[in-house]
PDB file of C-alpha atoms in Angstrom:
ATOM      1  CA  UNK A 150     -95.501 -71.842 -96.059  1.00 71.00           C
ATOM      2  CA  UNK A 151     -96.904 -74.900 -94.098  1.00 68.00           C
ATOM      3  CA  UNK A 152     -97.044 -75.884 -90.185  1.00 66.00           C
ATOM      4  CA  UNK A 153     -94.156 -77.731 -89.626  1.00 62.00           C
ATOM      5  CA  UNK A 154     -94.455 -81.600 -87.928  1.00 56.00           C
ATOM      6  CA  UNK A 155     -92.695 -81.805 -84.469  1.00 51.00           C
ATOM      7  CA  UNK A 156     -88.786 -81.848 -85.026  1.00 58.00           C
ATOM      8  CA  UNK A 157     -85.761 -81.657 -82.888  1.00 53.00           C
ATOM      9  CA  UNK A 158     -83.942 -80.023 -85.553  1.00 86.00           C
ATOM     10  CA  UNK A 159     -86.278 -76.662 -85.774  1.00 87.00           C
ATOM     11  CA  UNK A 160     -83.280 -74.029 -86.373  1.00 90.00           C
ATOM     12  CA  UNK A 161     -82.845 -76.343 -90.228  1.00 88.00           C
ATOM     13  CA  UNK A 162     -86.148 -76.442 -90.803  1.00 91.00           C
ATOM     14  CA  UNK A 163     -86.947 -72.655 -90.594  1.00 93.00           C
ATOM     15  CA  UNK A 164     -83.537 -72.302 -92.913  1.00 91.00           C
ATOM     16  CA  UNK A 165     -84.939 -74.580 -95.622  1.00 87.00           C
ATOM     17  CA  UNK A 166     -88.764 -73.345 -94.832  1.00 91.00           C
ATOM     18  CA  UNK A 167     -87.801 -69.419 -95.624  1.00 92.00           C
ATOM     19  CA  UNK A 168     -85.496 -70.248 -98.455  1.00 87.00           C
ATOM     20  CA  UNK A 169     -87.661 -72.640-100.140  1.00 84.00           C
ATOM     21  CA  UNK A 170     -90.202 -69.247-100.032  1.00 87.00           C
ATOM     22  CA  UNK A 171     -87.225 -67.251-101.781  1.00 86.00           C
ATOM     23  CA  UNK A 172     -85.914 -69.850-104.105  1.00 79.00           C
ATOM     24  CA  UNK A 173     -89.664 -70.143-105.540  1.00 77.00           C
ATOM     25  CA  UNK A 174     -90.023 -65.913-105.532  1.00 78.00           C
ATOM     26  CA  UNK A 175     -93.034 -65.568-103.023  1.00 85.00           C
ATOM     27  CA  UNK A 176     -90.283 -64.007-101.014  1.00 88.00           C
ATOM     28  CA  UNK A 177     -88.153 -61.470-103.488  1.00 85.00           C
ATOM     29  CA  UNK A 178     -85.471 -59.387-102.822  1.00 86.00           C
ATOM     30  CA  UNK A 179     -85.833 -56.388-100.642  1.00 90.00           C
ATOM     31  CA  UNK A 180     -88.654 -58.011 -98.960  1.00 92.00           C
ATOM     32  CA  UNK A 181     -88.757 -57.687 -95.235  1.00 93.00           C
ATOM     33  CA  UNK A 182     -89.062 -60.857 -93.375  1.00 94.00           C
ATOM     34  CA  UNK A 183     -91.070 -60.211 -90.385  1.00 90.00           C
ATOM     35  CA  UNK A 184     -89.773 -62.560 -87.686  1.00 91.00           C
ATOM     36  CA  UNK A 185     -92.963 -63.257 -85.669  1.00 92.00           C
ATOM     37  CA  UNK A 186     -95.109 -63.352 -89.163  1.00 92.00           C
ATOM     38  CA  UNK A 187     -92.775 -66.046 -89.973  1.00 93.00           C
ATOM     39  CA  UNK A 188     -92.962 -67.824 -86.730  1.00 92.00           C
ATOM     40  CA  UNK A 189     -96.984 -67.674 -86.765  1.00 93.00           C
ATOM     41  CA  UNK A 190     -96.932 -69.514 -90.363  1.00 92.00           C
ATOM     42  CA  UNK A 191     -94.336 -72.193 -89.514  1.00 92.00           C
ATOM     43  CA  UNK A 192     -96.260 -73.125 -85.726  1.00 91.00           C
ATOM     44  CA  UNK A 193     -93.034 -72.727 -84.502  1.00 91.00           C
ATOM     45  CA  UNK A 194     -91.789 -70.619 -81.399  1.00 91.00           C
ATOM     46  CA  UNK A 195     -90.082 -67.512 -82.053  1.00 91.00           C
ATOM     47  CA  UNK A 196     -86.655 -68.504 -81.078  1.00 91.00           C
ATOM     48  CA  UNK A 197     -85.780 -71.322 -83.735  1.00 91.00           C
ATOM     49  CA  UNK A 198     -86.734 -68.271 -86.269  1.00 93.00           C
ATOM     50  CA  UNK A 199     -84.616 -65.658 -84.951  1.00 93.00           C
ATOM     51  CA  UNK A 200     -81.459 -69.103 -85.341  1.00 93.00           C
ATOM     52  CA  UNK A 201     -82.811 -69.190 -88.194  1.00 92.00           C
ATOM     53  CA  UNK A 202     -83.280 -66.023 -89.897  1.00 94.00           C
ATOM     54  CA  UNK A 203     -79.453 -65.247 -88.637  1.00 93.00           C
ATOM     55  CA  UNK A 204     -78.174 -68.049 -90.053  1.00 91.00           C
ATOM     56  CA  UNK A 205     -79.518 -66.852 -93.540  1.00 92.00           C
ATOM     57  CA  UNK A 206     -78.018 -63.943 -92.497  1.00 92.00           C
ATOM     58  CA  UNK A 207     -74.784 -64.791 -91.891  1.00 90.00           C
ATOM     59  CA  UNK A 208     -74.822 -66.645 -95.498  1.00 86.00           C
ATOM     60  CA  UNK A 209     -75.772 -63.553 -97.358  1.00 86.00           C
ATOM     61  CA  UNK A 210     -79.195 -65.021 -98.184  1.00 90.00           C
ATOM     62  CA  UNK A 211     -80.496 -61.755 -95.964  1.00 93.00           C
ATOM     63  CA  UNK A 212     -79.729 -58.315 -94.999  1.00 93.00           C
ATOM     64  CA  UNK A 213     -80.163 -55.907 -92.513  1.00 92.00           C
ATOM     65  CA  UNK A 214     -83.048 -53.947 -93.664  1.00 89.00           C
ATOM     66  CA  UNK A 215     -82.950 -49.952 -93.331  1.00 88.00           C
ATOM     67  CA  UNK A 216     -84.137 -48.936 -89.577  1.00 82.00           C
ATOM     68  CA  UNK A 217     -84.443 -52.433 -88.221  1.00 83.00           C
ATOM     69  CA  UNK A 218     -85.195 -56.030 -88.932  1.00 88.00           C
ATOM     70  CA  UNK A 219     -84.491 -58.508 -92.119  1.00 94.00           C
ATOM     71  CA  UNK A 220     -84.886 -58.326 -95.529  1.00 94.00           C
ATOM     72  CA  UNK A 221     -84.122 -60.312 -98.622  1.00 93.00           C
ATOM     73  CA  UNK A 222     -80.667 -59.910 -99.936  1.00 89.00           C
ATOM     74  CA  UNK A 223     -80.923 -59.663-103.809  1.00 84.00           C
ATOM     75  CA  UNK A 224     -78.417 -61.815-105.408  1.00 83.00           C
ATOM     76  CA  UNK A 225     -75.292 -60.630-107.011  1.00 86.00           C
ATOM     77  CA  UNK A 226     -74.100 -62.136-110.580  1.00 88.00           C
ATOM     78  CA  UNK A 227     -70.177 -61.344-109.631  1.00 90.00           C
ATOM     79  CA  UNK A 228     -70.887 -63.970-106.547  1.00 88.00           C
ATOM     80  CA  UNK A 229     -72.818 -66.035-108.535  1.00 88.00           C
ATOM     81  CA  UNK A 230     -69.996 -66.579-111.137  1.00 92.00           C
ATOM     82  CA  UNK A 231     -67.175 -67.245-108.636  1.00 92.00           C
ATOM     83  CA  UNK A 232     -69.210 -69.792-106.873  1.00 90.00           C
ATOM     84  CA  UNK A 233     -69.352 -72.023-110.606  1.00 92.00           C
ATOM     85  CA  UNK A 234     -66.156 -71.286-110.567  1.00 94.00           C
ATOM     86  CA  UNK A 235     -65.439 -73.006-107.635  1.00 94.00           C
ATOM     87  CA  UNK A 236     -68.494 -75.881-108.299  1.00 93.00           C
ATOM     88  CA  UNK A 237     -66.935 -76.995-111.987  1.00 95.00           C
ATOM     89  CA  UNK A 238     -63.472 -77.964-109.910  1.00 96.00           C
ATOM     90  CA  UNK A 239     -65.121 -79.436-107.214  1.00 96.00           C
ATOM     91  CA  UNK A 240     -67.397 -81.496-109.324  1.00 96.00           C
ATOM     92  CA  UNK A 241     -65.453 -82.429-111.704  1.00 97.00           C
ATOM     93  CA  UNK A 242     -63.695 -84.383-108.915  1.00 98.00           C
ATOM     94  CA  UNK A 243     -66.442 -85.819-107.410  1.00 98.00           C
ATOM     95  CA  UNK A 244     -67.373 -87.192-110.977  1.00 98.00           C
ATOM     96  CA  UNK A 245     -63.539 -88.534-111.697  1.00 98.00           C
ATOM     97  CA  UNK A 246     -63.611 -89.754-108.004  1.00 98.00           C
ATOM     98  CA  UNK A 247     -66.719 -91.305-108.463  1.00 98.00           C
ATOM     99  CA  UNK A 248     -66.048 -93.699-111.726  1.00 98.00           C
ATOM    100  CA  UNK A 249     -62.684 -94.378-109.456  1.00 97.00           C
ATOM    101  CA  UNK A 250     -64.461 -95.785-107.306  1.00 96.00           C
ATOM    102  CA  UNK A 251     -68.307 -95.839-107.438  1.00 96.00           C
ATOM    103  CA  UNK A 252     -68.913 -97.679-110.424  1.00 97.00           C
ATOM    104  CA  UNK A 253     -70.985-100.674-109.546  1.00 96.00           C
ATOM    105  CA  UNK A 254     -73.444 -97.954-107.544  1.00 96.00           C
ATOM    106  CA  UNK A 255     -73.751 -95.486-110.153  1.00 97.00           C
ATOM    107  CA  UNK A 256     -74.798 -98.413-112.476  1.00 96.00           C
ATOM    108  CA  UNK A 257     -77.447-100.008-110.194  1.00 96.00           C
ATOM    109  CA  UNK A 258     -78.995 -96.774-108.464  1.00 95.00           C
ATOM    110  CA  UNK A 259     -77.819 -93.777-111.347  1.00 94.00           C
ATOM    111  CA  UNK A 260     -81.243 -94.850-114.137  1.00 94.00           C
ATOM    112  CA  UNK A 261     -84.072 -94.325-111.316  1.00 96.00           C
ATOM    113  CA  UNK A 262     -82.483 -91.061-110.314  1.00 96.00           C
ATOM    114  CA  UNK A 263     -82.155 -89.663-113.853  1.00 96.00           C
ATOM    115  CA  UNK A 264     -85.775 -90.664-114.321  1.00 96.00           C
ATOM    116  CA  UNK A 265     -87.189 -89.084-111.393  1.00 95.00           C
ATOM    117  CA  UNK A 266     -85.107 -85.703-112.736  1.00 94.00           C
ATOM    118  CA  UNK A 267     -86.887 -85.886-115.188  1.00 94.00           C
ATOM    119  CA  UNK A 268     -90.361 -86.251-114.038  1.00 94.00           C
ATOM    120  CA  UNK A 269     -89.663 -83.765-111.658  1.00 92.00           C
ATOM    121  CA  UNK A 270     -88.474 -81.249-114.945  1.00 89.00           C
ATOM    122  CA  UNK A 271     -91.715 -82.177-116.342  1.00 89.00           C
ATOM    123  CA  UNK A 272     -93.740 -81.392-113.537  1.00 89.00           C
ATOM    124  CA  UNK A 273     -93.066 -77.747-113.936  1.00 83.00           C
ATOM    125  CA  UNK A 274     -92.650 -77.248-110.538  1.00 85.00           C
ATOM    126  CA  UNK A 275     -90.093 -75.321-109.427  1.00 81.00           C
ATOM    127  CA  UNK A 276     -89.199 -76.737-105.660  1.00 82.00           C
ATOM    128  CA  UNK A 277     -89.738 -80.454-107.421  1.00 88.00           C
ATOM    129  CA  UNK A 278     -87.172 -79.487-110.193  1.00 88.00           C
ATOM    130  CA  UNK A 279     -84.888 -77.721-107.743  1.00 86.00           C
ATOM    131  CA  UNK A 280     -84.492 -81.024-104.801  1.00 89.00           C
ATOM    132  CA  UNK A 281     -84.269 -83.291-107.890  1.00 92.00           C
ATOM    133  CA  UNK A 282     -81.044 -81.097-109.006  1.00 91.00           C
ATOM    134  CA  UNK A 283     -79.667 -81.594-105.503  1.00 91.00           C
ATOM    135  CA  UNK A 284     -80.262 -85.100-104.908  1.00 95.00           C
ATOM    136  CA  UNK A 285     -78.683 -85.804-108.387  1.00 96.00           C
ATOM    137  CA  UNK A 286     -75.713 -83.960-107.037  1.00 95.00           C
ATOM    138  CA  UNK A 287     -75.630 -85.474-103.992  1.00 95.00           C
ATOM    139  CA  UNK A 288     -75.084 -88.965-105.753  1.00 97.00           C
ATOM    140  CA  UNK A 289     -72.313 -87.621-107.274  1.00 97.00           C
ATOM    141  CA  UNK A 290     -70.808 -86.255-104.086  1.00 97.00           C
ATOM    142  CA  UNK A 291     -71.622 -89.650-102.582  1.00 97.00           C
ATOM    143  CA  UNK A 292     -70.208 -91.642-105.525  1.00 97.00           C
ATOM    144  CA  UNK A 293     -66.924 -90.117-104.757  1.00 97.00           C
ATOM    145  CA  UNK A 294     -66.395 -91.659-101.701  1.00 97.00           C
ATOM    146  CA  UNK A 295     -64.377 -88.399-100.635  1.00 97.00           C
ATOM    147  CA  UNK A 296     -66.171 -87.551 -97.188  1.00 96.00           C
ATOM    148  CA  UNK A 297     -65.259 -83.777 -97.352  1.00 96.00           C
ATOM    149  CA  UNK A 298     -66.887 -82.632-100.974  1.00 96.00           C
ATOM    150  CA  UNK A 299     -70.665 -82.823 -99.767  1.00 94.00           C
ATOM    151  CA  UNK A 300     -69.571 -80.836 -96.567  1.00 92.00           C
ATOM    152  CA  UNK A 301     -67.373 -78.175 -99.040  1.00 90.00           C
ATOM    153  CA  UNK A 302     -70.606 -77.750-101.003  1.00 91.00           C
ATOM    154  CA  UNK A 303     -73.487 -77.410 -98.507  1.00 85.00           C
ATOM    155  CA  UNK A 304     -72.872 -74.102 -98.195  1.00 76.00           C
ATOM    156  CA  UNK A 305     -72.638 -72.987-101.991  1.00 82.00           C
ATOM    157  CA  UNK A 306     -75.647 -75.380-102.383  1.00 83.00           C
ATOM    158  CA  UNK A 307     -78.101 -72.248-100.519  1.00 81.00           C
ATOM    159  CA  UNK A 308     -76.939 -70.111-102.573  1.00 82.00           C
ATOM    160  CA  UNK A 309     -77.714 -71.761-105.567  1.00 83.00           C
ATOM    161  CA  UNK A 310     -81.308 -73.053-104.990  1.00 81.00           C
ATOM    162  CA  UNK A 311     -81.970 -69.142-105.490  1.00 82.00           C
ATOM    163  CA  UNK A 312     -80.253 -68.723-108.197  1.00 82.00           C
ATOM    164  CA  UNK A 313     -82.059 -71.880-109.982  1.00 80.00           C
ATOM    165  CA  UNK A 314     -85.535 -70.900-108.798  1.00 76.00           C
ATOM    166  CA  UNK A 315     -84.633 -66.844-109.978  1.00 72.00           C
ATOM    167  CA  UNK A 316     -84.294 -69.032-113.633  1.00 70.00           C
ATOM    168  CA  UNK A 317     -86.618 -71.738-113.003  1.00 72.00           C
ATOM    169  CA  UNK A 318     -90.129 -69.296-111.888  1.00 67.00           C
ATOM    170  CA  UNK A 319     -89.077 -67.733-115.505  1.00 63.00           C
ATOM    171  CA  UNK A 320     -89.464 -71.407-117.309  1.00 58.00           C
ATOM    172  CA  UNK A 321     -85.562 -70.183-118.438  1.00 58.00           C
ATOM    173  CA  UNK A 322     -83.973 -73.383-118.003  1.00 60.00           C
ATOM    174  CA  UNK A 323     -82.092 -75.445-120.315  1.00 61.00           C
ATOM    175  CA  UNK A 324     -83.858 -78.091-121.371  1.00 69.00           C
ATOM    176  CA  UNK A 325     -80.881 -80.668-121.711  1.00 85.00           C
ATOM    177  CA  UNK A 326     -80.058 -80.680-118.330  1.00 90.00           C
ATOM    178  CA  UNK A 327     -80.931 -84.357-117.782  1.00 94.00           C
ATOM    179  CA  UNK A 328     -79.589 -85.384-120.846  1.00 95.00           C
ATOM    180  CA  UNK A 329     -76.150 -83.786-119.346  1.00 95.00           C
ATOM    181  CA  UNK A 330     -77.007 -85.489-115.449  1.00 96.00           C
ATOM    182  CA  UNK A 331     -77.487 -88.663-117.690  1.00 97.00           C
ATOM    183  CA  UNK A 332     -74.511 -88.428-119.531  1.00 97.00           C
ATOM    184  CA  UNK A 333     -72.193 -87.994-116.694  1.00 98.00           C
ATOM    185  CA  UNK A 334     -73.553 -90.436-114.716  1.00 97.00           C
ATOM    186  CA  UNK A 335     -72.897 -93.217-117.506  1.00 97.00           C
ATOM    187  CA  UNK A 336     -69.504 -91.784-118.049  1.00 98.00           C
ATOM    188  CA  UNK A 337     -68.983 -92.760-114.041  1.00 98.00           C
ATOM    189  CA  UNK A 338     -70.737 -95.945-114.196  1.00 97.00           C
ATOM    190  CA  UNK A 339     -68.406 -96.987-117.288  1.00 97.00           C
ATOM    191  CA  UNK A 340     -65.518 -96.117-115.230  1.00 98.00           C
ATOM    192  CA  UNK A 341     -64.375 -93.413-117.645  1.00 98.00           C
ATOM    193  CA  UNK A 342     -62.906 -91.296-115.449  1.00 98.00           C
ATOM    194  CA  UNK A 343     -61.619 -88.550-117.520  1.00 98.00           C
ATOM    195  CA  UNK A 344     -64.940 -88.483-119.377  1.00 98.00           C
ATOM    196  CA  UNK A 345     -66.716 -88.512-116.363  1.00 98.00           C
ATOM    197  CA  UNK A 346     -64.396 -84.836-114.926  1.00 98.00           C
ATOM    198  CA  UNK A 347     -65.356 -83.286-118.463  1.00 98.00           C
ATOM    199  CA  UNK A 348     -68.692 -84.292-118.616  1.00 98.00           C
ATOM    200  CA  UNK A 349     -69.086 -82.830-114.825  1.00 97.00           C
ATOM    201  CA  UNK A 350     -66.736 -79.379-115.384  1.00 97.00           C
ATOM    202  CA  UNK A 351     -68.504 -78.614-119.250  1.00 96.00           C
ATOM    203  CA  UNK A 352     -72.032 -79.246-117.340  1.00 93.00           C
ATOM    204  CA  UNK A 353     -71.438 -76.953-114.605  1.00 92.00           C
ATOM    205  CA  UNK A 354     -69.731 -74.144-117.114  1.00 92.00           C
ATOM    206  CA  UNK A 355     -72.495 -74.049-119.202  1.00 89.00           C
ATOM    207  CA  UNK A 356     -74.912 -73.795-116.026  1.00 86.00           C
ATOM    208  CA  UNK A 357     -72.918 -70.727-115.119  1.00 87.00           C
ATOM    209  CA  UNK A 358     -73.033 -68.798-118.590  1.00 88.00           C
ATOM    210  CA  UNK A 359     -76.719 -69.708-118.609  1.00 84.00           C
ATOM    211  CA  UNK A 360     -77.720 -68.405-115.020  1.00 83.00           C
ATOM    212  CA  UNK A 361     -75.373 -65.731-114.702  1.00 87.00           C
ATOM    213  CA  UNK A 362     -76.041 -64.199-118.773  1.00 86.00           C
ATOM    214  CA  UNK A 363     -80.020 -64.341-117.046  1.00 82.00           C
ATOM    215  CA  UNK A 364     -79.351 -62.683-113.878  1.00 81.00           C
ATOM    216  CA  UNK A 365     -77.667 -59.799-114.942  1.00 85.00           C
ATOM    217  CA  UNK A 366     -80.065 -59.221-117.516  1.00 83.00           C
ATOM    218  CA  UNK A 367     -82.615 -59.144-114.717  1.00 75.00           C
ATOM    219  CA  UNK A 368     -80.794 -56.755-112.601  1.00 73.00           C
ATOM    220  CA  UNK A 369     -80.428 -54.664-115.406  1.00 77.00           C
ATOM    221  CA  UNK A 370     -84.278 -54.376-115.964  1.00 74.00           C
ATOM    222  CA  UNK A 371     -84.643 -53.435-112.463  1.00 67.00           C
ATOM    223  CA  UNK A 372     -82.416 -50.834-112.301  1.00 71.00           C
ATOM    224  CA  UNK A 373     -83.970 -49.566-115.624  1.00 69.00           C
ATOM    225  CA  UNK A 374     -87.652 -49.024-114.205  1.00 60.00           C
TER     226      UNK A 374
END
């Protein structure tokens, strides 16, 4: 982890700071999080952190640790699964919603973001590959013109930057993934909206039997050793 510019908004930049550090597995699960450690690395002041480090808290991300302090919570397939559940509704949707009504963006701004995905997917890099997923997303929430899906999906959205960087560190992932992203977002700039719901629901399905098949196979090898 880097020093950290001069913000007002230090309590966010801790959260994304600490689970950028999990979602790329230099912080695994069980691993205590030392508040002050943390604090030192960021050049930050200790209170922002302990926000911070509560906040993950609060969103399962950590755990009380045995005797005192934090630790990393290890991430459970069962939660995993209900939380695609809920993404294939809600972006399917955003994706009908969005040739409904977001046609004429998707069309001018939807090439140069498929591009960059997949630059980013070439790049190897795990925290590239992982904001390029989100922002691709986040066009789609956008192109839906429906102010409460992005809000709906924040949450679910820290969740699953673990669960893609648990895959991604492994060089697991699916390799059609911006075929899919490109797919959909033609579908919306077309104005097909039914296309556009399927295209969105099937992609996020087959994300779930994909992460979920890998991350019970890897708690199984842990409990194993």
């Amino acid at each position: 982890m880097k020093a950290l510019a001069q913000s007002p908004n230090r309590v966010e930049q801790v959260c994304e700071a600490v689970l950028g550090e999990i979602a790329a597995g230099r912080l695994a699960p069980g691993e205590r999080i030392i508040q002050e450690q943390v604090a030192a690395t960021l050049g930050v002041s200790r209170q922002p952190v302990q926000q911070a480090l509560l906040l993950l808290r609060k969103q399962g991300v950590l755990r009380d640790a045995p005797g005192r302090g934090l630790e990393v919570a290890a991430l459970e397939p069962d939660r995993v699964e209900h939380m695609y559940d809920l993404r294939a509704v809600i972006e399917g949707l955003a994706a009908r919603q969005g040739a409904e009504k977001g046609v004429a963006q998707a069309a001018r701004a939807g090439a140069a973001l498929i591009e960059a995905g997949r630059k980013a997917a070439a790049s190897g890099v795990v925290a590239k590959m992982v904001a390029a997923d989100l922002k691709f997303h986040s066009f789609l929430y956008a192109l839906s013109g429906n102010p409460l899906i992005a809000p709906a999906m924040a949450a679910h959205w820290t969740h699953m930057q673990r669960v893609m960087g648990e895959v991604l560190i492994r060089d697991e992932t699916p390799h059609d993934i911006w075929d899919q992203h490109a797919a959909i977002l033609d579908a919306v700039a077309k104005g097909q909206a039914e296309r556009a719901e399927q295209l969105a629901r099937s992609h996020i399905t087959q994300a779930a039997k994909f992460m979920v098949a890998r991350l019970r196979a890897q708690a199984e090898a842990r409990t194993s050793v």
